């Protein structure tokens, strides 16, 4: 590995980046550090502030780099930290023969492979590795009066937020009643404009999360056939009524606050005594990446617990600005790893953070989960709705089945050996190849109207369907 | 949910869709829950109940006409091991078009594996896919039901058990081993088929073509399809059967073509005959000559000059008119006999330089041995390595290290990667992809080491196919 600190100093965009990188050079921040000396590559996973670790890769040959974080600094602090570890503690990197898919993916998309290393500026003016390495001076100790003032201000802000959110929900209630009075046929036709208006009002009244959900409602309706939209509108608006009522009944409930106003920070979740922690082997089922109307990209990575006797899922959810450009996923579908996850407190714990990565898990098939009640593949969805009827997307494991087409070329999942029994419509189009495969088990998201396929087990192994 | 509730839900839905208060339309039990509230609140409560009813009490109504595809056929080779799929995907990603992706599949098939169908599927219309994929091509083309098995022999009885792509592969196999039996099958089964199918059935006759095929091919001269007649005529011409009797009249195209060629003499001691293209005066003449080369048969042309095919080729003055050279080579490829094709290929390869590249026009007619000779020649010259990419139907995974090291190709690649010209590097990277297809595993391994030592970044995606090739060495099926 040919890396030296002067190169890092020269490549750093500014002194602040070097300082931030210095803090990330602790080994505990990096659950994975690997190198392929033959290829001259180093890569690693760095646990940042998001749910997913950032994937960081660096070519020691030509100083090309890539990080999945949304930073606008190039190179970002994660790259600098990876190089720093490479220069000062190369033994931290495990030697491997094969590069993971996500590194291959980057290599395949690099524009100018084969260029000589970028010329570092002759002088790294204003940047110093030595300065970045110095420990920060301790922050001044807060006195008791100041602490009390701070807490009082916090309480006041919380009260203000609660009052504002309560007013927001009153407006939402009125808006829903108006839509019913005006007719859902008209609502479906003009939902984009109408939802935009109420969403903007909700943002003003600090019901930010709820506003985001309503902003996405038109897209959910338009994804369906026109004859299905009125029923979908009833479902979506009815869920909003339920959520508003639930919040009024328990405004301090963590899950409801998260769904209506704002989410907890990573540190708050990690410190929360109510957060369920599960250490297990996890498989990445698939990803769901959506650009929202508020110009944020939501990136959901769905995981399956491989050691649980009943299907248990987790979702790592990250948001970043669409203007930051396309981000490659932190995980590739099919990846398996051992980790301790911390779930956001919830009636149906799904959203989670990776608290600790504990290495890779062995490849193989999914566990054989028992079938749902009386063979109903949506039994898990019903139970999910019992706990939190205001939610939509529910992950489920479908039993053996196959994909079939209707007369309009719409895809349906159909249970094996039950050609005239239950069938569930599949969102979007499916690969033609999938139509010829028997699916032993399928992981999917059911939203009450459509299945979004994530992955399947089949006679030819695992299929990525997300 | 009982029927009353379902009916009530339907009424509520209709009421809300058109607008206005729908409370009175709700089922009685639902009204009880929603009562004792303001009119707006009543509607919202009913909406919440209706939403839950739609969500959990109703199931999507599955259409009665759901249609499944037949199962994807199991191929005769095992699937590529899971651990090699990342390398495969990297190679497929670097391969920019269907032809190059198919080449990856061909290399993998030559090592005894097929690709995962979610990584690559042969296009139904693309005939260059390895034969092992024929069942998938048929499946993609919409073949329905359980049919065909490559384990069965193709006979008149099993004919209908094969789908088109699998049947063609079986016919080609049969032509190579028992040509007479294959011809009899084509004769028997082709008569009742459409012109398009007849054409596809006759095409495999080019494998193992021999004098015994002449009567059948002659019988096709009365076929109702012009394309079938043309194909049969070309095959006959390859067997030395003159397709167009020379009457020497003004309407005789072969005579017209011969007029574009002048006979000469060369040599001082041993005078020998030469043939060279006449210098043309106008674009119209050039166009007419091109048409005539494309439509006449080589056997007819050489007969006009009273020469054998090999003698005529030996007497042709290459280099006088590049276009005429190209047309002649194409003509030989289409209608020349096997001996003429071999003679021409040897002559051109021996000439080297740009003439050697004309052999690319003969690819469909050359055996694998001559293709290898051509490839070695191109590597040896290293003048035009891009031509490697044009060698159609070349075998995968045979190129030995000596083939590379002895010629100028390796040093050309080294200097491209050690130099600072981006254009040269990009071009050399494309050659690496081709060599990734041609090389045997040991050559692939060594070549990676050489070009990396010369300056190509070891992580360059252009090494993808070479790396896959090398990794496939240790994976016997």
PDB file of C-alpha atoms in Angstrom, chain A residues 431 433-434 437 439 456-465, chain B residues 72 75 77-82 84-86 88-89 92 105 108 113-122 133 136:
ATOM      1  CA  UNK A 431     -38.530  -9.694 -15.661  1.00  0.00           C
ATOM      2  CA  UNK A 433     -37.331 -14.722 -16.850  1.00  0.00           C
ATOM      3  CA  UNK A 434     -39.175 -14.611 -13.553  1.00  0.00           C
ATOM      4  CA  UNK A 437     -39.361 -19.851 -12.398  1.00  0.00           C
ATOM      5  CA  UNK A 439     -40.502 -19.454  -6.360  1.00  0.00           C
ATOM      6  CA  UNK A 456     -37.068 -14.858  -3.855  1.00  0.00           C
ATOM      7  CA  UNK A 457     -35.620 -18.264  -3.220  1.00  0.00           C
ATOM      8  CA  UNK A 458     -35.892 -20.533  -6.235  1.00  0.00           C
ATOM      9  CA  UNK A 459     -34.515 -23.732  -7.678  1.00  0.00           C
ATOM     10  CA  UNK A 460     -31.698 -21.700  -9.213  1.00  0.00           C
ATOM     11  CA  UNK A 461     -30.863 -19.915  -5.984  1.00  0.00           C
ATOM     12  CA  UNK A 462     -31.628 -16.465  -4.712  1.00  0.00           C
ATOM     13  CA  UNK A 463     -33.251 -13.953  -7.052  1.00  0.00           C
ATOM     14  CA  UNK A 464     -32.844 -10.213  -6.619  1.00  0.00           C
ATOM     15  CA  UNK A 465     -36.156  -8.621  -7.464  1.00  0.00           C
TER      16      UNK A 465
ATOM     17  CA  UNK B  72     -37.662 -22.152 -17.768  1.00  0.00           C
ATOM     18  CA  UNK B  75     -29.867 -26.524 -19.496  1.00  0.00           C
ATOM     19  CA  UNK B  77     -24.574 -27.554 -18.255  1.00  0.00           C
ATOM     20  CA  UNK B  78     -24.420 -26.549 -14.592  1.00  0.00           C
ATOM     21  CA  UNK B  79     -24.793 -22.931 -13.564  1.00  0.00           C
ATOM     22  CA  UNK B  80     -21.697 -20.836 -12.922  1.00  0.00           C
ATOM     23  CA  UNK B  81     -20.655 -21.155  -9.259  1.00  0.00           C
ATOM     24  CA  UNK B  82     -22.063 -18.390  -7.083  1.00  0.00           C
ATOM     25  CA  UNK B  84     -17.725 -16.379  -9.667  1.00  0.00           C
ATOM     26  CA  UNK B  85     -20.859 -14.344 -10.347  1.00  0.00           C
ATOM     27  CA  UNK B  86     -19.303 -11.024  -9.205  1.00  0.00           C
ATOM     28  CA  UNK B  88     -19.031 -12.472 -14.373  1.00  0.00           C
ATOM     29  CA  UNK B  89     -21.181  -9.410 -13.692  1.00  0.00           C
ATOM     30  CA  UNK B  92     -20.854  -8.412 -18.550  1.00  0.00           C
ATOM     31  CA  UNK B 105     -21.413 -16.509 -22.314  1.00  0.00           C
ATOM     32  CA  UNK B 108     -18.145 -19.566 -19.847  1.00  0.00           C
ATOM     33  CA  UNK B 113     -20.997 -23.634 -17.293  1.00  0.00           C
ATOM     34  CA  UNK B 114     -24.046 -21.605 -18.181  1.00  0.00           C
ATOM     35  CA  UNK B 115     -24.927 -18.194 -16.809  1.00  0.00           C
ATOM     36  CA  UNK B 116     -27.630 -17.467 -14.278  1.00  0.00           C
ATOM     37  CA  UNK B 117     -30.748 -16.364 -16.202  1.00  0.00           C
ATOM     38  CA  UNK B 118     -31.044 -13.228 -14.101  1.00  0.00           C
ATOM     39  CA  UNK B 119     -27.497 -12.251 -15.143  1.00  0.00           C
ATOM     40  CA  UNK B 120     -27.919 -12.887 -18.865  1.00  0.00           C
ATOM     41  CA  UNK B 121     -30.457 -14.359 -21.222  1.00  0.00           C
ATOM     42  CA  UNK B 122     -29.816 -14.981 -24.919  1.00  0.00           C
ATOM     43  CA  UNK B 133     -28.837 -22.048 -24.666  1.00  0.00           C
ATOM     44  CA  UNK B 136     -33.850 -20.794 -23.460  1.00  0.00           C
TER      45      UNK B 136
END
